[in-house]
């Protein structure tokens, strides 16, 4: 079976994708610099899959080290590129940190492979900004980004599209996904933010277990049914399986051209308050929260049309919001007894 490089392979989505790749029979090579992940994830992956993934600690912003790494692995046929900083709020406060890391890492990977590889790019629904119509399709206009993080995804897609236009051996699928949440059914891997969580669900679970105080719901005056912001939440395991489907589409030469884009979501929006309610319903735990002001960089509501991913990737999300919340809670409880 083919050998696939997963950058950011010990991160939240990267680790779950590694599991699904191994389950599908692939040999995986993981790289990460542990800037937002933990080395213990590697042993967790071995427990889950029964196989020890090959791993190299590597800063992808170091061009020569990336070139040397790729030269030492001539049998890699595909790349799933997750390695990037991803917190909207942090990117507003530290834009250069995001531009430097997210662009250098991508450029160095493409350069090291001499623009000759199958590449699945971890993009984001943030490229749509606040869409004019919902659900948002892949044909919707890309709007001015609401945050530096969102801008890095927009520009990265432009870099890939422009490079594909002149490099026929570079085959790319950009996956624009919505809000990944949840954890593996084993509760051995999940979202593991370093420091204060930047995303909603780990803040909910950490608050419920006593690590944090009440959570803040940012905004109660949006034009939504309950006033809180609406997102399309997707279980991370469903998301991971979509990346395997994308690699398989590239391998089978089924792509329409050498650059394609797909939305990944459930096709349904849930508000922040609905997510809190789903957590309470699925776990039996109460969540203490307070209403706060809107947060810079946030859009009001967005969820995706996933018709294209169903037809093109043969994929659709299967796990519902209650399963997302329960798995995230089981992971949080595991961490309490097995601190990383």
mmCIF file of C-alpha atoms in Angstrom:
data_model
loop_
_atom_site.group_PDB
_atom_site.id
_atom_site.type_symbol
_atom_site.label_atom_id
_atom_site.label_comp_id
_atom_site.label_asym_id
_atom_site.label_seq_id
_atom_site.Cartn_x
_atom_site.Cartn_y
_atom_site.Cartn_z
ATOM 1 C CA UNK A 1 0.000 0.000 0.000
ATOM 2 C CA UNK A 2 1.103 3.573 -0.577
ATOM 3 C CA UNK A 3 3.083 5.573 1.964
ATOM 4 C CA UNK A 4 1.421 8.820 3.048
ATOM 5 C CA UNK A 5 3.094 11.732 4.834
ATOM 6 C CA UNK A 6 0.903 13.418 7.434
ATOM 7 C CA UNK A 7 2.231 16.816 8.531
ATOM 8 C CA UNK A 8 1.015 17.932 11.918
ATOM 9 C CA UNK A 9 0.515 14.213 12.448
ATOM 10 C CA UNK A 10 0.264 14.308 16.243
ATOM 11 C CA UNK A 11 -2.278 17.128 16.243
ATOM 12 C CA UNK A 12 -6.014 16.801 16.743
ATOM 13 C CA UNK A 13 -7.099 16.074 13.179
ATOM 14 C CA UNK A 14 -3.756 14.669 12.074
ATOM 15 C CA UNK A 15 -3.738 11.928 14.706
ATOM 16 C CA UNK A 16 -7.282 10.825 13.904
ATOM 17 C CA UNK A 17 -6.443 10.805 10.200
ATOM 18 C CA UNK A 18 -3.379 8.669 10.887
ATOM 19 C CA UNK A 19 -5.661 6.091 12.521
ATOM 20 C CA UNK A 20 -8.022 6.030 9.555
ATOM 21 C CA UNK A 21 -5.151 5.774 7.065
ATOM 22 C CA UNK A 22 -3.698 2.803 8.944
ATOM 23 C CA UNK A 23 -7.152 1.222 9.154
ATOM 24 C CA UNK A 24 -7.401 1.614 5.374
ATOM 25 C CA UNK A 25 -4.090 -0.205 4.890
ATOM 26 C CA UNK A 26 -1.760 2.736 4.293
ATOM 27 C CA UNK A 27 1.731 3.097 5.660
ATOM 28 C CA UNK A 28 1.965 6.466 7.378
ATOM 29 C CA UNK A 29 4.852 8.771 8.116
ATOM 30 C CA UNK A 30 4.122 11.483 10.644
ATOM 31 C CA UNK A 31 5.977 14.753 11.189
ATOM 32 C CA UNK A 32 5.305 17.382 13.822
ATOM 33 C CA UNK A 33 7.215 19.927 15.877
ATOM 34 C CA UNK A 34 4.977 19.523 18.955
ATOM 35 C CA UNK A 35 4.219 23.251 18.999
ATOM 36 C CA UNK A 36 0.576 22.395 19.595
ATOM 37 C CA UNK A 37 0.585 18.669 20.335
ATOM 38 C CA UNK A 38 2.060 16.083 22.687
ATOM 39 C CA UNK A 39 4.583 13.288 21.995
ATOM 40 C CA UNK A 40 2.469 10.831 24.005
ATOM 41 C CA UNK A 41 0.000 10.786 21.116
ATOM 42 C CA UNK A 42 2.435 8.506 19.282
ATOM 43 C CA UNK A 43 2.098 5.746 21.874
ATOM 44 C CA UNK A 44 -1.680 6.258 21.896
ATOM 45 C CA UNK A 45 -1.762 5.717 18.136
ATOM 46 C CA UNK A 46 0.175 2.473 18.553
ATOM 47 C CA UNK A 47 -2.318 1.238 21.149
ATOM 48 C CA UNK A 48 -5.293 2.077 18.908
ATOM 49 C CA UNK A 49 -3.925 0.649 15.657
ATOM 50 C CA UNK A 50 -1.487 -2.013 16.843
ATOM 51 C CA UNK A 51 1.166 -0.386 14.667
ATOM 52 C CA UNK A 52 3.875 2.098 15.540
ATOM 53 C CA UNK A 53 3.800 4.902 12.974
ATOM 54 C CA UNK A 54 7.086 6.201 11.648
ATOM 55 C CA UNK A 55 7.676 9.646 13.128
ATOM 56 C CA UNK A 56 10.150 12.498 12.705
ATOM 57 C CA UNK A 57 10.181 15.622 14.824
ATOM 58 C CA UNK A 58 10.500 18.364 12.228
ATOM 59 C CA UNK A 59 9.913 22.102 11.945
ATOM 60 C CA UNK A 60 8.466 22.500 8.467
ATOM 61 C CA UNK A 61 9.509 26.152 8.421
ATOM 62 C CA UNK A 62 13.132 24.969 8.106
ATOM 63 C CA UNK A 63 13.428 24.608 4.344
ATOM 64 C CA UNK A 64 16.659 22.600 4.223
ATOM 65 C CA UNK A 65 15.487 20.116 6.836
ATOM 66 C CA UNK A 66 12.276 19.564 4.897
ATOM 67 C CA UNK A 67 14.222 19.019 1.667
ATOM 68 C CA UNK A 68 16.512 16.538 3.441
ATOM 69 C CA UNK A 69 13.557 14.705 4.973
ATOM 70 C CA UNK A 70 11.756 14.282 1.658
ATOM 71 C CA UNK A 71 14.978 13.182 -0.055
ATOM 72 C CA UNK A 72 15.323 10.466 2.598
ATOM 73 C CA UNK A 73 11.779 9.228 1.915
ATOM 74 C CA UNK A 74 11.568 8.749 -1.869
ATOM 75 C CA UNK A 75 8.687 6.269 -1.528
ATOM 76 C CA UNK A 76 6.194 8.824 -0.172
ATOM 77 C CA UNK A 77 3.438 9.169 -2.768
ATOM 78 C CA UNK A 78 0.967 11.423 -0.994
ATOM 79 C CA UNK A 79 0.850 14.187 1.584
ATOM 80 C CA UNK A 80 -1.934 15.304 3.897
ATOM 81 C CA UNK A 81 -0.889 18.744 5.067
ATOM 82 C CA UNK A 82 -2.331 19.788 8.421
ATOM 83 C CA UNK A 83 0.644 21.606 9.917
ATOM 84 C CA UNK A 84 -0.562 25.141 10.632
ATOM 85 C CA UNK A 85 -1.596 27.395 13.472
ATOM 86 C CA UNK A 86 -5.391 27.532 13.607
ATOM 87 C CA UNK A 87 -6.854 29.744 16.348
ATOM 88 C CA UNK A 88 -8.896 32.635 14.943
ATOM 89 C CA UNK A 89 -8.603 34.852 18.016
ATOM 90 C CA UNK A 90 -4.883 34.295 18.448
ATOM 91 C CA UNK A 91 -4.270 35.099 14.786
ATOM 92 C CA UNK A 92 -5.902 38.499 15.238
ATOM 93 C CA UNK A 93 -3.447 39.279 18.033
ATOM 94 C CA UNK A 94 -0.371 37.704 16.412
ATOM 95 C CA UNK A 95 -0.791 37.941 12.630
ATOM 96 C CA UNK A 96 2.900 37.583 11.730
ATOM 97 C CA UNK A 97 3.137 34.355 13.724
ATOM 98 C CA UNK A 98 0.374 32.931 11.550
ATOM 99 C CA UNK A 99 1.630 34.224 8.210
ATOM 100 C CA UNK A 100 5.169 33.008 8.868
ATOM 101 C CA UNK A 101 4.257 29.522 10.032
ATOM 102 C CA UNK A 102 1.340 28.720 7.763
ATOM 103 C CA UNK A 103 2.992 29.891 4.542
ATOM 104 C CA UNK A 104 6.574 28.734 5.099
ATOM 105 C CA UNK A 105 5.470 25.230 6.030
ATOM 106 C CA UNK A 106 3.313 24.837 2.922
ATOM 107 C CA UNK A 107 5.855 26.348 0.542
ATOM 108 C CA UNK A 108 8.650 24.179 1.904
ATOM 109 C CA UNK A 109 6.626 20.994 1.485
ATOM 110 C CA UNK A 110 5.709 21.793 -2.127
ATOM 111 C CA UNK A 111 9.297 22.774 -2.921
ATOM 112 C CA UNK A 112 10.769 19.642 -1.347
ATOM 113 C CA UNK A 113 8.568 17.436 -3.515
ATOM 114 C CA UNK A 114 9.444 19.526 -6.575
ATOM 115 C CA UNK A 115 5.708 20.034 -7.172
ATOM 116 C CA UNK A 116 5.294 16.319 -7.913
ATOM 117 C CA UNK A 117 2.987 14.678 -5.376
ATOM 118 C CA UNK A 118 -0.632 14.001 -4.453
ATOM 119 C CA UNK A 119 -1.503 16.541 -1.764
ATOM 120 C CA UNK A 120 -4.590 16.952 0.397
ATOM 121 C CA UNK A 121 -4.660 20.403 1.943
ATOM 122 C CA UNK A 122 -6.350 21.210 5.225
ATOM 123 C CA UNK A 123 -8.354 24.298 4.352
ATOM 124 C CA UNK A 124 -11.276 25.867 6.152
ATOM 125 C CA UNK A 125 -14.754 27.290 5.790
ATOM 126 C CA UNK A 126 -13.248 30.559 7.005
ATOM 127 C CA UNK A 127 -12.417 31.284 3.352
ATOM 128 C CA UNK A 128 -16.109 32.064 2.825
ATOM 129 C CA UNK A 129 -16.261 34.765 5.495
ATOM 130 C CA UNK A 130 -19.929 35.546 6.140
ATOM 131 C CA UNK A 131 -21.609 33.936 3.100
ATOM 132 C CA UNK A 132 -24.395 35.668 1.187
ATOM 133 C CA UNK A 133 -26.355 32.413 1.000
ATOM 134 C CA UNK A 134 -26.596 29.368 3.238
ATOM 135 C CA UNK A 135 -25.766 26.574 3.006
ATOM 136 C CA UNK A 136 -22.557 27.705 1.359
ATOM 137 C CA UNK A 137 -21.348 25.802 -1.715
ATOM 138 C CA UNK A 138 -17.837 25.447 -3.090
ATOM 139 C CA UNK A 139 -18.780 27.941 -5.813
ATOM 140 C CA UNK A 140 -19.520 30.708 -3.315
ATOM 141 C CA UNK A 141 -17.239 33.727 -3.604
ATOM 142 C CA UNK A 142 -14.226 33.824 -1.329
ATOM 143 C CA UNK A 143 -14.638 36.999 0.688
ATOM 144 C CA UNK A 144 -12.241 39.224 2.541
ATOM 145 C CA UNK A 145 -11.025 37.170 5.462
ATOM 146 C CA UNK A 146 -12.307 38.029 8.915
ATOM 147 C CA UNK A 147 -8.995 37.033 10.523
ATOM 148 C CA UNK A 148 -5.321 36.489 9.637
ATOM 149 C CA UNK A 149 -5.903 32.755 10.128
ATOM 150 C CA UNK A 150 -8.675 32.812 7.534
ATOM 151 C CA UNK A 151 -6.457 34.839 5.229
ATOM 152 C CA UNK A 152 -3.687 32.227 5.429
ATOM 153 C CA UNK A 153 -6.136 29.591 4.210
ATOM 154 C CA UNK A 154 -7.341 31.800 1.355
ATOM 155 C CA UNK A 155 -3.833 32.633 0.203
ATOM 156 C CA UNK A 156 -2.636 29.042 0.645
ATOM 157 C CA UNK A 157 -5.401 27.897 -1.683
ATOM 158 C CA UNK A 158 -4.322 30.530 -4.202
ATOM 159 C CA UNK A 159 -0.709 29.328 -3.927
ATOM 160 C CA UNK A 160 -1.792 25.746 -4.585
ATOM 161 C CA UNK A 161 -4.125 26.686 -7.436
ATOM 162 C CA UNK A 162 -1.470 28.815 -9.157
ATOM 163 C CA UNK A 163 1.195 26.130 -8.723
ATOM 164 C CA UNK A 164 -1.103 23.404 -10.051
ATOM 165 C CA UNK A 165 -1.762 25.534 -13.132
ATOM 166 C CA UNK A 166 1.883 25.201 -14.172
ATOM 167 C CA UNK A 167 2.745 21.878 -12.490
ATOM 168 C CA UNK A 168 0.697 19.007 -13.943
ATOM 169 C CA UNK A 169 2.372 16.488 -11.619
ATOM 170 C CA UNK A 170 1.103 18.318 -8.541
ATOM 171 C CA UNK A 171 -2.399 17.046 -7.788
ATOM 172 C CA UNK A 172 -4.244 18.803 -4.972
ATOM 173 C CA UNK A 173 -7.554 18.534 -3.171
ATOM 174 C CA UNK A 174 -8.331 21.348 -0.741
ATOM 175 C CA UNK A 175 -10.785 20.298 1.936
ATOM 176 C CA UNK A 176 -12.708 23.233 3.353
ATOM 177 C CA UNK A 177 -13.997 21.970 6.618
ATOM 178 C CA UNK A 178 -16.208 23.416 9.187
ATOM 179 C CA UNK A 179 -15.817 22.890 12.969
ATOM 180 C CA UNK A 180 -14.160 19.596 13.939
ATOM 181 C CA UNK A 181 -15.064 18.331 17.410
ATOM 182 C CA UNK A 182 -15.238 15.077 19.351
ATOM 183 C CA UNK A 183 -12.687 12.322 19.884
ATOM 184 C CA UNK A 184 -11.877 8.757 18.895
ATOM 185 C CA UNK A 185 -14.238 6.099 20.259
ATOM 186 C CA UNK A 186 -11.360 4.618 22.279
ATOM 187 C CA UNK A 187 -11.012 7.923 24.180
ATOM 188 C CA UNK A 188 -7.256 7.574 23.689
ATOM 189 C CA UNK A 189 -6.865 10.578 21.385
ATOM 190 C CA UNK A 190 -8.802 13.820 21.085
ATOM 191 C CA UNK A 191 -8.427 17.569 21.066
ATOM 192 C CA UNK A 192 -5.521 18.506 23.308
ATOM 193 C CA UNK A 193 -5.080 22.281 23.411
ATOM 194 C CA UNK A 194 -1.961 23.628 25.047
ATOM 195 C CA UNK A 195 -2.899 26.304 27.557
ATOM 196 C CA UNK A 196 -6.298 27.951 27.435
ATOM 197 C CA UNK A 197 -8.497 26.365 24.734
ATOM 198 C CA UNK A 198 -9.256 28.519 21.707
ATOM 199 C CA UNK A 199 -12.211 26.408 20.574
ATOM 200 C CA UNK A 200 -15.646 25.912 22.092
ATOM 201 C CA UNK A 201 -15.900 22.196 22.823
ATOM 202 C CA UNK A 202 -12.652 21.691 24.789
ATOM 203 C CA UNK A 203 -13.570 24.755 26.807
ATOM 204 C CA UNK A 204 -16.936 23.153 27.573
ATOM 205 C CA UNK A 205 -15.369 19.854 28.623
ATOM 206 C CA UNK A 206 -12.627 21.498 30.684
ATOM 207 C CA UNK A 207 -15.167 23.704 32.419
ATOM 208 C CA UNK A 208 -17.474 20.770 33.141
ATOM 209 C CA UNK A 209 -14.675 18.698 34.661
ATOM 210 C CA UNK A 210 -13.431 21.581 36.809
ATOM 211 C CA UNK A 211 -10.284 22.672 34.975
ATOM 212 C CA UNK A 212 -11.833 26.009 34.009
ATOM 213 C CA UNK A 213 -14.427 28.354 35.330
ATOM 214 C CA UNK A 214 -17.621 29.242 33.460
ATOM 215 C CA UNK A 215 -17.289 29.447 29.710
ATOM 216 C CA UNK A 216 -18.057 32.603 27.776
ATOM 217 C CA UNK A 217 -20.578 32.582 24.948
ATOM 218 C CA UNK A 218 -19.247 35.278 22.634
ATOM 219 C CA UNK A 219 -22.271 37.232 21.460
ATOM 220 C CA UNK A 220 -25.989 36.893 22.150
ATOM 221 C CA UNK A 221 -27.278 39.412 19.624
ATOM 222 C CA UNK A 222 -26.490 37.690 16.341
ATOM 223 C CA UNK A 223 -29.301 37.312 13.817
ATOM 224 C CA UNK A 224 -29.759 33.638 14.695
ATOM 225 C CA UNK A 225 -32.639 31.768 16.406
ATOM 226 C CA UNK A 226 -31.127 32.105 19.891
ATOM 227 C CA UNK A 227 -28.713 35.003 19.307
ATOM 228 C CA UNK A 228 -25.522 32.941 19.530
ATOM 229 C CA UNK A 229 -23.239 32.203 16.581
ATOM 230 C CA UNK A 230 -24.038 29.202 14.375
ATOM 231 C CA UNK A 231 -21.497 26.740 12.971
ATOM 232 C CA UNK A 232 -21.470 23.399 11.199
ATOM 233 C CA UNK A 233 -19.884 21.012 13.716
ATOM 234 C CA UNK A 234 -18.415 17.772 12.361
ATOM 235 C CA UNK A 235 -17.071 14.756 14.238
ATOM 236 C CA UNK A 236 -13.309 14.500 13.862
ATOM 237 C CA UNK A 237 -13.520 10.796 12.952
ATOM 238 C CA UNK A 238 -15.872 11.585 10.059
ATOM 239 C CA UNK A 239 -13.469 14.319 9.021
ATOM 240 C CA UNK A 240 -10.494 11.956 9.154
ATOM 241 C CA UNK A 241 -12.272 9.453 6.913
ATOM 242 C CA UNK A 242 -12.849 12.202 4.346
ATOM 243 C CA UNK A 243 -9.093 12.759 4.076
ATOM 244 C CA UNK A 244 -8.615 9.079 3.269
ATOM 245 C CA UNK A 245 -11.323 9.383 0.608
ATOM 246 C CA UNK A 246 -9.528 12.411 -0.864
ATOM 247 C CA UNK A 247 -6.199 10.568 -1.085
ATOM 248 C CA UNK A 248 -7.951 7.641 -2.748
ATOM 249 C CA UNK A 249 -9.582 9.980 -5.283
ATOM 250 C CA UNK A 250 -6.168 11.373 -6.217
ATOM 251 C CA UNK A 251 -4.604 7.907 -6.426
ATOM 252 C CA UNK A 252 -7.381 6.672 -8.692
ATOM 253 C CA UNK A 253 -6.992 9.704 -10.978
ATOM 254 C CA UNK A 254 -10.682 10.474 -10.595
ATOM 255 C CA UNK A 255 -10.158 14.169 -9.989
ATOM 256 C CA UNK A 256 -11.509 16.707 -12.445
ATOM 257 C CA UNK A 257 -8.277 18.548 -13.132
ATOM 258 C CA UNK A 258 -5.323 18.719 -10.767
ATOM 259 C CA UNK A 259 -6.900 21.147 -8.297
ATOM 260 C CA UNK A 260 -10.243 20.509 -6.610
ATOM 261 C CA UNK A 261 -12.109 21.876 -3.598
ATOM 262 C CA UNK A 262 -14.631 20.104 -1.363
ATOM 263 C CA UNK A 263 -16.652 21.198 1.655
ATOM 264 C CA UNK A 264 -16.605 18.886 4.664
ATOM 265 C CA UNK A 265 -19.412 19.272 7.162
ATOM 266 C CA UNK A 266 -22.763 17.862 8.154
ATOM 267 C CA UNK A 267 -24.803 20.343 6.138
ATOM 268 C CA UNK A 268 -26.511 21.537 9.297
ATOM 269 C CA UNK A 269 -25.799 24.488 11.572
ATOM 270 C CA UNK A 270 -25.848 24.409 15.370
ATOM 271 C CA UNK A 271 -25.622 27.437 17.629
ATOM 272 C CA UNK A 272 -23.225 27.763 20.535
ATOM 273 C CA UNK A 273 -26.133 27.443 22.963
ATOM 274 C CA UNK A 274 -27.395 24.351 21.138
ATOM 275 C CA UNK A 275 -23.949 22.760 21.452
ATOM 276 C CA UNK A 276 -23.975 23.441 25.189
ATOM 277 C CA UNK A 277 -27.420 21.870 25.421
ATOM 278 C CA UNK A 278 -26.273 18.838 23.404
ATOM 279 C CA UNK A 279 -23.356 18.380 25.786
ATOM 280 C CA UNK A 280 -25.649 18.494 28.795
ATOM 281 C CA UNK A 281 -28.129 16.075 27.181
ATOM 282 C CA UNK A 282 -25.557 13.509 26.072
ATOM 283 C CA UNK A 283 -23.439 13.533 29.243
ATOM 284 C CA UNK A 284 -25.816 14.505 32.034
ATOM 285 C CA UNK A 285 -23.349 17.211 33.096
ATOM 286 C CA UNK A 286 -24.276 20.854 33.583
ATOM 287 C CA UNK A 287 -22.288 23.634 31.933
ATOM 288 C CA UNK A 288 -21.801 26.978 33.634
ATOM 289 C CA UNK A 289 -21.631 29.757 31.085
ATOM 290 C CA UNK A 290 -21.857 33.505 30.839
ATOM 291 C CA UNK A 291 -22.806 35.704 27.904
ATOM 292 C CA UNK A 292 -20.025 37.980 26.704
ATOM 293 C CA UNK A 293 -19.432 40.416 23.838
ATOM 294 C CA UNK A 294 -18.808 39.320 20.300
ATOM 295 C CA UNK A 295 -15.272 38.171 19.524
ATOM 296 C CA UNK A 296 -13.106 39.801 16.853
ATOM 297 C CA UNK A 297 -12.804 37.664 13.724
ATOM 298 C CA UNK A 298 -15.974 35.618 14.249
ATOM 299 C CA UNK A 299 -18.663 35.370 11.576
ATOM 300 C CA UNK A 300 -22.343 35.212 12.482
ATOM 301 C CA UNK A 301 -23.340 31.895 10.968
ATOM 302 C CA UNK A 302 -22.053 29.424 8.437
ATOM 303 C CA UNK A 303 -22.780 25.865 7.445
ATOM 304 C CA UNK A 304 -21.951 23.960 4.325
ATOM 305 C CA UNK A 305 -23.593 22.358 1.337
ATOM 306 C CA UNK A 306 -21.950 18.928 1.235
ATOM 307 C CA UNK A 307 -23.521 17.633 -1.986
ATOM 308 C CA UNK A 308 -20.234 17.760 -3.884
ATOM 309 C CA UNK A 309 -18.268 15.794 -1.280
ATOM 310 C CA UNK A 310 -20.982 13.123 -1.239
ATOM 311 C CA UNK A 311 -20.789 12.657 -5.011
ATOM 312 C CA UNK A 312 -17.085 13.331 -5.598
ATOM 313 C CA UNK A 313 -15.549 11.700 -2.541
ATOM 314 C CA UNK A 314 -18.261 9.141 -1.846
ATOM 315 C CA UNK A 315 -18.272 10.466 1.708
ATOM 316 C CA UNK A 316 -20.760 11.890 4.159
ATOM 317 C CA UNK A 317 -20.731 12.629 7.876
ATOM 318 C CA UNK A 318 -22.351 9.870 9.928
ATOM 319 C CA UNK A 319 -21.946 10.882 13.589
ATOM 320 C CA UNK A 320 -24.368 13.372 15.145
ATOM 321 C CA UNK A 321 -23.820 16.210 17.598
ATOM 322 C CA UNK A 322 -24.655 14.094 20.641
ATOM 323 C CA UNK A 323 -21.998 11.551 19.640
ATOM 324 C CA UNK A 324 -19.568 14.433 19.158
ATOM 325 C CA UNK A 325 -20.196 15.773 22.644
ATOM 326 C CA UNK A 326 -20.162 12.395 24.398
ATOM 327 C CA UNK A 327 -16.873 11.368 22.785
ATOM 328 C CA UNK A 328 -15.295 14.718 23.699
ATOM 329 C CA UNK A 329 -16.432 14.211 27.298
ATOM 330 C CA UNK A 330 -15.062 10.653 27.441
ATOM 331 C CA UNK A 331 -11.720 12.008 26.226
ATOM 332 C CA UNK A 332 -11.754 14.715 28.898
ATOM 333 C CA UNK A 333 -12.451 12.120 31.581
ATOM 334 C CA UNK A 334 -9.600 9.970 30.240
ATOM 335 C CA UNK A 335 -7.245 12.948 30.524
ATOM 336 C CA UNK A 336 -8.263 13.495 34.121
ATOM 337 C CA UNK A 337 -7.134 9.976 35.032
ATOM 338 C CA UNK A 338 -4.243 9.881 32.561
ATOM 339 C CA UNK A 339 -2.776 13.389 32.379
ATOM 340 C CA UNK A 340 -0.483 14.101 29.472
#
